[in-house]
Amino acid sequence: MTQTNNNMTVNPDLAMERAKCNFNVLEVTHIFDGGERNTLQRKKIEDVALNSGASKDALGEEHMSPKEKYENAVRKSCIYATMMKNELAELSGLESFGVSSPVIRRTADAFFKEVSPFLLHLGMFVPTIMGQCTPEQQSYWLPRALDMQIIGTYAQTELGHGTFIRGLETTATYDPETEEFVLHSPTLSSYKWWAGGLGKTVNYCIVVAQLYTKGECHGTHPFIVQIRDEDTHVPLPGIKVGEIGPKMGFNTADNGFLGFDHYRIPREHMLMKNAQVLKDGTYVKVARHGKLTYGTMVFVRVVLVNEVAFNLAKASTIAVRYSAIRRQSKPKPDEVEPQILDYVTQQHKLFIAIATAHALQLCSTWLWESFSAVLAQMKGGNTDTLPEFHALSSCLKAISTSDSAHLIEQCRHACGGHGYMISSGIPNLYNFVSATRTYEGDYTVLLLQTARFLVKAYEQAEAKKPLTPTVSYLAHAFSGSRATWDNSPDGIIRSFQALAAGKTAVCVTNMRKRMRAGLSQVDAWEMSTIQLVAAAEAHCRAVIADTYRKEIVRLTANSSPNVKVVMDQLTTLYLYYWALERTGDLLMFTSVSQKDLVDLQIAYEELLLKIRPNAVGLVDAFDLRDELLHSTLGSYDGRVYERLMEEALKSPMNKEPVSDAYSKYLRPMMKGKL
Ligand SMILES: CC/C=C\C/C=C\C/C=C\C/C=C\C/C=C\C/C=C\CCC(=O)SCCNC(=O)CCNC(=O)[C@H](O)C(C)(C)COP(=O)(O)OP(=O)(O)OC[C@H]1O[C@@H](n2cnc3c(N)ncnc32)[C@H](O)[C@@H]1OP(=O)(O)O
Ligand SMILES: Cc1cc2nc3c(=O)[nH]c(=O)nc-3n(C[C@H](O)[C@H](O)[C@H](O)COP(=O)(O)OP(=O)(O)OC[C@H]3O[C@@H](n4cnc5c(N)ncnc54)[C@H](O)[C@@H]3O)c2cc1C
């Protein structure tokens, strides 16, 4: 029997789940949104952007040709950008629209099953103008970019190099005669490759190139470069630009290639906040820290933690709602088939996804606040906190993107065969999030950046020197005894810190041993990188666990009792899950016993059962409108089978009763006439 909810026919199993939920869903929505005010503002923005129906497609994106898909994405990007400039900026409290509203960013997902070709304009072009220009340069470029009079991207990666920025080959050679830079691509491997929107959409880009002046190379620097005519959009002479072809995802982002043939730009188009080239060619370094030109990447790494938390919330909403309506198997012959959500293995797959979405969402807010504090200090000329922040943002970007991609795939597994349908929404989420593990700094490479910081911090702790906050636990690494296991939340967090400290100590010891045996420092480091990555991962897990726990305790201080209970259950589940995933490490670095671990497993399984009745309520609390989910399996009303059939019938393959392939190939083959 179906039931109605807000004038909507709702699947009875979902209706039953909602009736069972014992906490106030809206209160948890407020926690996830960062407060009631944010929820109200988000809803206003969503209403304006989505109620008009402008986000909808007549034909599903998945049935379009690549060219149609791209054009449709540009069409909707223009509609959304116009909304952003007009109604949404005002609603979000921004003077002009820009990068600072995650809600505006998230709402855009209703318009795109994949991504907007404007993603890099707003995600990197505008932030680079904000972060790398002098005030004069900013006053020229920023209004044009924010008003979308020009559209840009960020072209750093080349065919030959992405990770190793110092290895980029594009050159920008200063010519004092004409006061211009000459941009050149000397080799095939120096061609810019990957920049989003570069293929067909943008007319400007930030180009990162090796700067030469007075015969000397000063390393990579950013330049703002016009590549297409502002009126006709035709590529300018000296520019070779195009689209790089089909990819696993991002197929509406027209990622592109770009080469320069002695292409000239005015001297003023070098972004000169951190370094300058004077008219006569003199190079002047302004910044106090050598890596400030990497600032846009650090910004995007911070943003990505929030981005993947949101996408994981979507996948877990789809998979939990589907698991509530799907019934399969008959473990008890006299009873009806259970909802698959009743299987403990299913709960094990899904509840960690819900908890991780919360953990990453809260960490992302905390990371953003830390970033704002670092930027404020740097404005005053103090870059002391940058190394710690680089280490922190690097590992959080690596672990959040990697965990989210893994858990989204796990949500797909949890949806069985139907999860493999594009219409389930999960494949597009996976394709998007799995790329985040690679772009803006590959997983391994970023964890090794964190490991550099950890090793230095360990050496400081060894020398009894002061430590920065996120690594202060290393001070206890020299007690000589194993950390005492204690299965309280704080006890588990201390154990995670002990693992990170223990693993770092092993790396340092092994590197020293290898160096004593004759290896160079570089080779000793290289031989230890598997363990260094593991140490950085352990550090990051300790940071996430600690932050998640502290933030939940803070945010639920005034919550109703049942909300407190369910939020505590989720954080505890997160801690138990990761402790059980790392039993070998716990045995190495803490006093945990076999019995403790057996007890912990039982406590974990009991926790799953406690969370079970609230599972649908927990994903409802993410408050993701159907327009954002794009899912036959995860819509609020649970009309899964009806939607799957409706989507199947939309397939262009079903337009004709007999396919042309029959007369062309099948019939001749079957009649022996091929
Ligand atoms: C209509 C549209 C609707 C809505 C849209 C709205 C809004 C959009 C908003 C958001 C969008 C959300 C998401 C996505 C946005 C865009 C993303 C899309 C695509 C991705 C784009 C890219 O990928 S751009 C290219 C990114 N590339 C990389 O990340 C390269 C990675 N490599 C590096 O970072 C470096 O090379 C390195 C760190 C690996 C090494 O650098 P280098 O060799 O120079 O350094 P060393 O190893 O020698 O180290 C020297 C010391 O410097 C320290 N260091 C390194 N980096 C930094 C840093 N960044 N900050 C501070 N310190 C740093 C290093 O640790 C060393 O220190 P020591 O003390 O140990 O010596
Ligand atoms: C969808 C997508 C969009 C993108 N958009 C943009 C964009 O808009 N603009 C832009 O400039 N770039 C963009 N990129 C490029 C992206 O930033 C790079 O692909 C990324 O930084 C990884 O670099 P790489 O491709 O050189 O990988 P590689 O460095 O070649 O990595 C290959 C393997 O080598 C390993 N490796 C490399 N170096 C080391 C090391 N020192 N130690 C140990 N292992 C190492 C890596 O861990 C990895 O396993 C995009 C990429 C994707 C996939």
Short mmCIF file of C-alpha atoms in Angstrom, two decimals, residues 30 37 77 165 176 188 212 225 228 267-268 334 358 397 487 550 570 585 609 618 632 645:
data_model
loop_
_atom_site.label_atom_id
_atom_site.label_comp_id
_atom_site.label_asym_id
_atom_site.label_seq_id
_atom_site.Cartn_x
_atom_site.Cartn_y
_atom_site.Cartn_z
CA HIS A 30 21.22 22.02 10.75
CA ARG A 37 20.58 30.00 9.36
CA SER A 77 26.07 26.92 -17.41
CA ILE A 165 55.68 21.49 -11.39
CA PRO A 176 62.71 44.26 -22.82
CA LEU A 188 55.39 17.99 -27.66
CA TYR A 212 63.35 33.64 -18.30
CA VAL A 225 46.87 34.80 -21.43
CA ARG A 228 40.68 33.31 -28.34
CA ARG A 267 54.62 42.37 -19.46
CA GLU A 268 51.68 43.33 -17.23
CA ASP A 334 7.97 -18.19 7.30
CA HIS A 358 29.59 13.79 8.39
CA LYS A 397 42.71 16.19 0.28
CA ASN A 487 38.03 1.75 23.80
CA LYS A 550 35.41 17.44 18.95
CA LEU A 570 27.83 7.79 14.24
CA ASP A 585 48.81 -1.58 13.54
CA LEU A 609 21.85 -2.54 14.94
CA LEU A 618 20.03 10.03 8.76
CA THR A 632 16.14 6.43 -10.07
CA MET A 645 11.09 1.39 -16.19
#
